[in-house]
């Protein structure tokens, strides 16, 4: 059975003493996670086995929290919609969901977390190399609510985050970050691409494709968080930021043995004004939550 990490209180603080004390007593372990299809006769051929490094009793970014296991289990069930995507995981911690996306065929995966503790980013790089996806995964600092040049350069098709709603003081920073990526349109075709077209007709077609790419910008944020007293405030904040959140009905395979399962909520957050612009991928995701 999977081990259980240090508890967080309602304000999201890990109850484990000072950072120096945690680092002094840290124990490095590697945890194995297996994703397969038990009902598929060829399941073994598609089995994915991941190794995730964590430091017990260290900074909580170096622990595989139950929410990340839950999120990874769900992503494996919609793997046909992961292939070819540019995935951005915020608050990646040990990176389990993002690393899995790389194995599921994502074109690129950005594993991001705060740079406050350099060990978190170093650990993400180590885990990427161990699982042989460092050619797909890029590790970089991303602080919620702050927009560095590296952050502004990101162009994701899919946003992920496990247990990012734990500190109520950071809720709006998380939502500001999501709002930026929701509003950002896909990069238009370059001027040179249009100027080098052989005819006006081709140039017009390229411009039309440009518009289609912008209209098809339907980025969603898939997340799992632990229900706490402070998450009640999320609904009001989401409306303020022009978003909605919908719960997704999903039950992970019992083999994952996820601690605190009953307190976890799988949700999809999307911008309200883009609800009418759903692609087939979004319909598949939202149908799991009982969409009419």
Short mmCIF file of C-alpha atoms in Angstrom, two decimals:
data_model
loop_
_atom_site.label_atom_id
_atom_site.label_comp_id
_atom_site.label_asym_id
_atom_site.label_seq_id
_atom_site.Cartn_x
_atom_site.Cartn_y
_atom_site.Cartn_z
CA UNK A 1 0.00 0.00 0.00
CA UNK A 2 1.29 3.46 -0.82
CA UNK A 3 2.75 5.42 2.04
CA UNK A 4 1.05 8.51 3.39
CA UNK A 5 2.91 11.81 3.64
CA UNK A 6 2.81 14.59 6.21
CA UNK A 7 -0.62 16.13 6.76
CA UNK A 8 -1.43 19.72 5.74
CA UNK A 9 -3.64 21.92 7.87
CA UNK A 10 -6.52 23.98 6.45
CA UNK A 11 -4.11 26.73 5.42
CA UNK A 12 -2.08 24.25 3.39
CA UNK A 13 1.01 24.22 5.58
CA UNK A 14 2.94 20.98 5.97
CA UNK A 15 3.17 20.14 9.65
CA UNK A 16 6.75 18.90 9.66
CA UNK A 17 8.99 21.45 11.44
CA UNK A 18 11.53 23.85 9.91
CA UNK A 19 13.02 23.48 6.44
CA UNK A 20 16.52 22.86 7.81
CA UNK A 21 15.21 20.12 10.09
CA UNK A 22 13.36 18.51 7.17
CA UNK A 23 16.40 18.59 4.90
CA UNK A 24 18.63 17.15 7.62
CA UNK A 25 16.34 14.15 8.08
CA UNK A 26 15.37 13.65 4.43
CA UNK A 27 15.31 10.08 3.13
CA UNK A 28 15.45 9.61 -0.64
CA UNK A 29 13.20 6.91 -2.07
CA UNK A 30 12.07 5.91 -5.56
CA UNK A 31 8.40 4.98 -5.97
CA UNK A 32 7.13 2.86 -8.83
CA UNK A 33 3.83 3.54 -10.62
CA UNK A 34 2.30 1.24 -13.22
CA UNK A 35 -0.39 2.26 -15.71
CA UNK A 36 -2.06 -0.40 -17.82
CA UNK A 37 -5.43 -1.67 -19.08
CA UNK A 38 -6.50 -4.67 -17.06
CA UNK A 39 -9.32 -5.53 -19.49
CA UNK A 40 -7.15 -5.40 -22.58
CA UNK A 41 -5.62 -8.69 -23.75
CA UNK A 42 -2.59 -6.73 -25.02
CA UNK A 43 -2.35 -4.60 -21.89
CA UNK A 44 1.22 -5.64 -21.21
CA UNK A 45 2.33 -4.15 -24.52
CA UNK A 46 1.00 -0.74 -23.52
CA UNK A 47 2.01 -0.87 -19.87
CA UNK A 48 3.78 2.24 -18.62
CA UNK A 49 6.05 2.00 -15.60
CA UNK A 50 7.35 5.17 -14.01
CA UNK A 51 9.94 5.79 -11.32
CA UNK A 52 9.42 8.92 -9.23
CA UNK A 53 12.03 10.21 -6.80
CA UNK A 54 10.87 11.76 -3.55
CA UNK A 55 12.44 12.91 -0.31
CA UNK A 56 10.40 11.91 2.69
CA UNK A 57 10.24 14.56 5.42
CA UNK A 58 11.63 17.14 3.00
CA UNK A 59 9.95 20.12 1.35
CA UNK A 60 6.41 19.00 0.45
CA UNK A 61 7.20 19.63 -3.24
CA UNK A 62 9.34 16.50 -3.03
CA UNK A 63 6.55 14.17 -1.99
CA UNK A 64 4.12 12.37 -4.31
CA UNK A 65 0.81 13.64 -2.96
CA UNK A 66 -2.37 11.57 -3.44
CA UNK A 67 -3.86 14.21 -5.74
CA UNK A 68 -1.06 13.74 -8.30
CA UNK A 69 -1.62 9.96 -8.35
CA UNK A 70 -5.34 10.52 -8.85
CA UNK A 71 -4.72 13.00 -11.68
CA UNK A 72 -2.24 10.68 -13.41
CA UNK A 73 -4.71 7.78 -13.20
CA UNK A 74 -7.34 9.91 -14.94
CA UNK A 75 -4.96 11.17 -17.63
CA UNK A 76 -4.14 7.58 -18.53
CA UNK A 77 -7.83 6.96 -19.30
CA UNK A 78 -7.93 9.88 -21.78
CA UNK A 79 -4.48 9.17 -23.23
CA UNK A 80 -5.71 9.43 -26.83
CA UNK A 81 -6.29 13.13 -26.13
CA UNK A 82 -2.81 13.65 -24.65
CA UNK A 83 -0.83 12.57 -27.72
CA UNK A 84 0.38 15.54 -29.75
CA UNK A 85 -0.41 18.08 -27.04
CA UNK A 86 1.87 20.73 -25.57
CA UNK A 87 1.29 20.13 -21.87
CA UNK A 88 2.01 22.55 -19.04
CA UNK A 89 1.95 21.28 -15.46
CA UNK A 90 1.94 24.01 -12.82
CA UNK A 91 3.04 23.24 -9.27
CA UNK A 92 4.49 20.02 -10.66
CA UNK A 93 6.24 18.91 -7.46
CA UNK A 94 7.65 15.48 -8.32
CA UNK A 95 6.08 15.58 -11.78
CA UNK A 96 4.08 12.35 -11.94
CA UNK A 97 1.19 13.61 -14.16
CA UNK A 98 3.50 15.49 -16.54
CA UNK A 99 5.99 12.63 -16.83
CA UNK A 100 3.10 10.30 -17.67
CA UNK A 101 1.91 12.70 -20.39
CA UNK A 102 5.38 12.53 -21.97
CA UNK A 103 5.07 8.74 -22.05
CA UNK A 104 1.57 9.04 -23.53
CA UNK A 105 2.88 10.86 -26.58
CA UNK A 106 2.66 14.56 -25.71
CA UNK A 107 4.71 16.66 -28.11
CA UNK A 108 6.17 18.66 -25.25
CA UNK A 109 5.73 18.83 -21.48
CA UNK A 110 6.69 21.84 -19.37
CA UNK A 111 7.21 20.82 -15.75
CA UNK A 112 7.07 23.98 -13.69
CA UNK A 113 7.24 24.91 -10.03
CA UNK A 114 8.41 27.75 -7.86
CA UNK A 115 12.13 28.36 -7.72
CA UNK A 116 11.98 29.00 -3.98
CA UNK A 117 13.47 25.56 -3.41
CA UNK A 118 15.94 24.63 -6.14
CA UNK A 119 15.74 20.98 -5.07
CA UNK A 120 12.26 20.75 -6.57
CA UNK A 121 13.43 21.76 -10.06
CA UNK A 122 16.56 19.61 -9.78
CA UNK A 123 14.42 16.66 -8.77
CA UNK A 124 12.14 17.14 -11.78
CA UNK A 125 15.15 17.03 -14.10
CA UNK A 126 16.41 13.87 -12.39
CA UNK A 127 13.02 12.17 -12.72
CA UNK A 128 12.77 13.16 -16.39
CA UNK A 129 16.14 11.59 -17.13
CA UNK A 130 15.36 8.46 -15.12
CA UNK A 131 12.17 7.89 -17.10
CA UNK A 132 13.92 8.73 -20.41
CA UNK A 133 11.63 11.63 -21.31
CA UNK A 134 14.09 14.48 -20.83
CA UNK A 135 13.96 15.07 -24.60
CA UNK A 136 10.23 15.86 -24.26
CA UNK A 137 10.14 17.46 -20.82
CA UNK A 138 11.42 20.93 -20.08
CA UNK A 139 11.82 21.97 -16.44
CA UNK A 140 11.51 25.64 -15.58
CA UNK A 141 10.49 28.01 -12.82
CA UNK A 142 6.96 29.37 -12.87
CA UNK A 143 5.63 31.33 -9.92
CA UNK A 144 1.85 31.71 -9.95
CA UNK A 145 0.76 35.24 -10.74
CA UNK A 146 4.21 36.27 -12.00
CA UNK A 147 4.97 36.45 -15.71
CA UNK A 148 8.61 36.09 -16.62
CA UNK A 149 9.82 35.98 -20.22
CA UNK A 150 10.12 32.19 -19.93
CA UNK A 151 6.50 31.98 -18.76
CA UNK A 152 5.28 34.26 -21.54
CA UNK A 153 7.03 32.03 -24.09
CA UNK A 154 4.95 28.97 -23.13
CA UNK A 155 2.19 27.96 -25.58
CA UNK A 156 0.37 25.00 -24.00
CA UNK A 157 -2.65 23.14 -25.38
CA UNK A 158 -3.43 21.53 -22.04
CA UNK A 159 -2.93 22.73 -18.45
CA UNK A 160 -2.53 20.39 -15.47
CA UNK A 161 -2.14 20.89 -11.75
CA UNK A 162 -2.39 18.57 -8.75
CA UNK A 163 -3.37 20.08 -5.39
CA UNK A 164 -2.56 23.66 -6.35
CA UNK A 165 -5.52 24.94 -4.32
CA UNK A 166 -4.17 24.46 -0.82
CA UNK A 167 -3.12 27.97 0.25
CA UNK A 168 -6.07 30.37 0.06
CA UNK A 169 -3.73 33.35 -0.18
CA UNK A 170 -2.40 31.93 -3.47
CA UNK A 171 -5.78 31.10 -5.05
CA UNK A 172 -5.98 34.30 -7.11
CA UNK A 173 -2.37 33.94 -8.23
CA UNK A 174 -3.23 30.48 -9.58
CA UNK A 175 -6.34 31.81 -11.32
CA UNK A 176 -4.44 34.77 -12.79
CA UNK A 177 -1.97 32.31 -14.29
CA UNK A 178 -4.76 30.17 -15.73
CA UNK A 179 -6.54 33.24 -17.09
CA UNK A 180 -3.42 34.30 -18.96
CA UNK A 181 -3.12 30.98 -20.77
CA UNK A 182 -6.87 30.81 -21.42
CA UNK A 183 -6.80 34.23 -23.09
CA UNK A 184 -3.60 33.73 -25.00
CA UNK A 185 -4.35 32.79 -28.57
CA UNK A 186 -2.25 30.30 -30.46
CA UNK A 187 0.69 31.93 -32.17
CA UNK A 188 -0.38 33.28 -35.58
CA UNK A 189 1.40 32.34 -38.76
CA UNK A 190 4.50 34.46 -39.25
CA UNK A 191 4.55 37.33 -41.70
CA UNK A 192 7.23 35.58 -43.75
CA UNK A 193 5.04 32.51 -44.14
CA UNK A 194 2.33 34.67 -45.66
CA UNK A 195 4.63 36.84 -47.76
CA UNK A 196 6.29 33.81 -49.31
CA UNK A 197 3.00 32.39 -50.53
CA UNK A 198 2.92 31.96 -54.30
CA UNK A 199 -0.44 33.63 -54.83
CA UNK A 200 -3.05 35.89 -53.22
CA UNK A 201 -5.34 32.90 -53.03
CA UNK A 202 -2.80 30.96 -50.99
CA UNK A 203 -2.20 33.98 -48.78
CA UNK A 204 -5.95 34.26 -48.16
CA UNK A 205 -6.10 30.58 -47.25
CA UNK A 206 -3.23 31.03 -44.79
CA UNK A 207 -5.07 33.95 -43.18
CA UNK A 208 -8.20 31.83 -42.86
CA UNK A 209 -6.17 29.05 -41.24
CA UNK A 210 -4.78 31.67 -38.88
CA UNK A 211 -8.32 32.56 -37.81
CA UNK A 212 -9.27 28.91 -37.42
CA UNK A 213 -6.27 28.32 -35.15
CA UNK A 214 -7.31 31.23 -32.95
CA UNK A 215 -10.96 30.12 -32.80
CA UNK A 216 -9.84 26.59 -31.90
CA UNK A 217 -7.97 27.81 -28.83
CA UNK A 218 -9.84 25.78 -26.21
CA UNK A 219 -7.31 25.24 -23.46
CA UNK A 220 -8.62 23.57 -20.32
CA UNK A 221 -7.15 23.07 -16.87
CA UNK A 222 -7.53 19.57 -15.44
CA UNK A 223 -6.86 19.37 -11.73
CA UNK A 224 -7.31 17.34 -8.61
CA UNK A 225 -7.40 19.02 -5.23
CA UNK A 226 -8.07 18.00 -1.68
CA UNK A 227 -11.32 19.39 -0.35
CA UNK A 228 -10.57 21.63 2.61
CA UNK A 229 -12.48 24.36 4.39
CA UNK A 230 -10.76 27.05 2.32
CA UNK A 231 -11.67 25.55 -1.08
CA UNK A 232 -15.28 26.65 -0.54
CA UNK A 233 -14.16 30.14 -1.62
CA UNK A 234 -13.16 28.87 -5.07
CA UNK A 235 -16.61 29.21 -6.68
CA UNK A 236 -16.83 32.95 -6.04
CA UNK A 237 -13.25 33.55 -7.16
CA UNK A 238 -13.78 31.60 -10.37
CA UNK A 239 -16.74 33.78 -11.31
CA UNK A 240 -14.68 36.88 -10.61
CA UNK A 241 -12.03 35.62 -13.04
CA UNK A 242 -14.58 34.58 -15.68
CA UNK A 243 -14.21 30.82 -15.25
CA UNK A 244 -16.26 27.86 -14.25
CA UNK A 245 -15.35 24.59 -12.59
CA UNK A 246 -17.06 21.27 -13.17
CA UNK A 247 -16.50 18.08 -11.24
CA UNK A 248 -15.59 14.97 -13.23
CA UNK A 249 -16.96 11.61 -12.11
CA UNK A 250 -14.04 9.22 -12.06
CA UNK A 251 -12.96 6.30 -9.90
CA UNK A 252 -9.30 5.24 -10.14
CA UNK A 253 -8.42 1.57 -10.32
CA UNK A 254 -8.21 0.04 -6.87
CA UNK A 255 -4.61 -0.99 -7.56
CA UNK A 256 -3.50 2.62 -7.04
CA UNK A 257 -4.58 2.50 -3.38
CA UNK A 258 -4.77 6.28 -3.16
CA UNK A 259 -4.70 7.62 0.42
CA UNK A 260 -7.48 10.04 1.40
CA UNK A 261 -9.39 9.17 -1.76
CA UNK A 262 -12.73 10.44 -0.43
CA UNK A 263 -11.35 13.95 0.09
CA UNK A 264 -10.10 14.35 -3.49
CA UNK A 265 -11.99 16.18 -6.24
CA UNK A 266 -11.25 15.87 -9.96
CA UNK A 267 -12.30 19.00 -11.86
CA UNK A 268 -12.05 20.75 -15.21
CA UNK A 269 -11.75 24.55 -15.13
CA UNK A 270 -12.52 26.51 -18.28
CA UNK A 271 -13.20 30.11 -19.32
CA UNK A 272 -16.93 30.78 -19.35
CA UNK A 273 -16.97 32.75 -22.59
CA UNK A 274 -15.46 29.86 -24.54
CA UNK A 275 -17.91 27.15 -23.53
CA UNK A 276 -19.45 27.17 -27.03
CA UNK A 277 -16.07 26.52 -28.68
CA UNK A 278 -15.58 22.92 -27.61
CA UNK A 279 -13.63 20.44 -29.62
CA UNK A 280 -14.18 16.67 -29.45
CA UNK A 281 -11.46 16.36 -26.78
CA UNK A 282 -13.39 18.65 -24.43
CA UNK A 283 -16.65 16.81 -25.06
CA UNK A 284 -15.03 13.55 -24.04
CA UNK A 285 -13.67 15.08 -20.85
CA UNK A 286 -16.85 16.91 -19.91
CA UNK A 287 -19.12 13.96 -20.72
CA UNK A 288 -17.46 12.08 -17.88
CA UNK A 289 -18.98 14.62 -15.49
CA UNK A 290 -22.49 14.04 -16.73
CA UNK A 291 -22.79 16.96 -19.15
CA UNK A 292 -26.22 17.30 -20.68
#
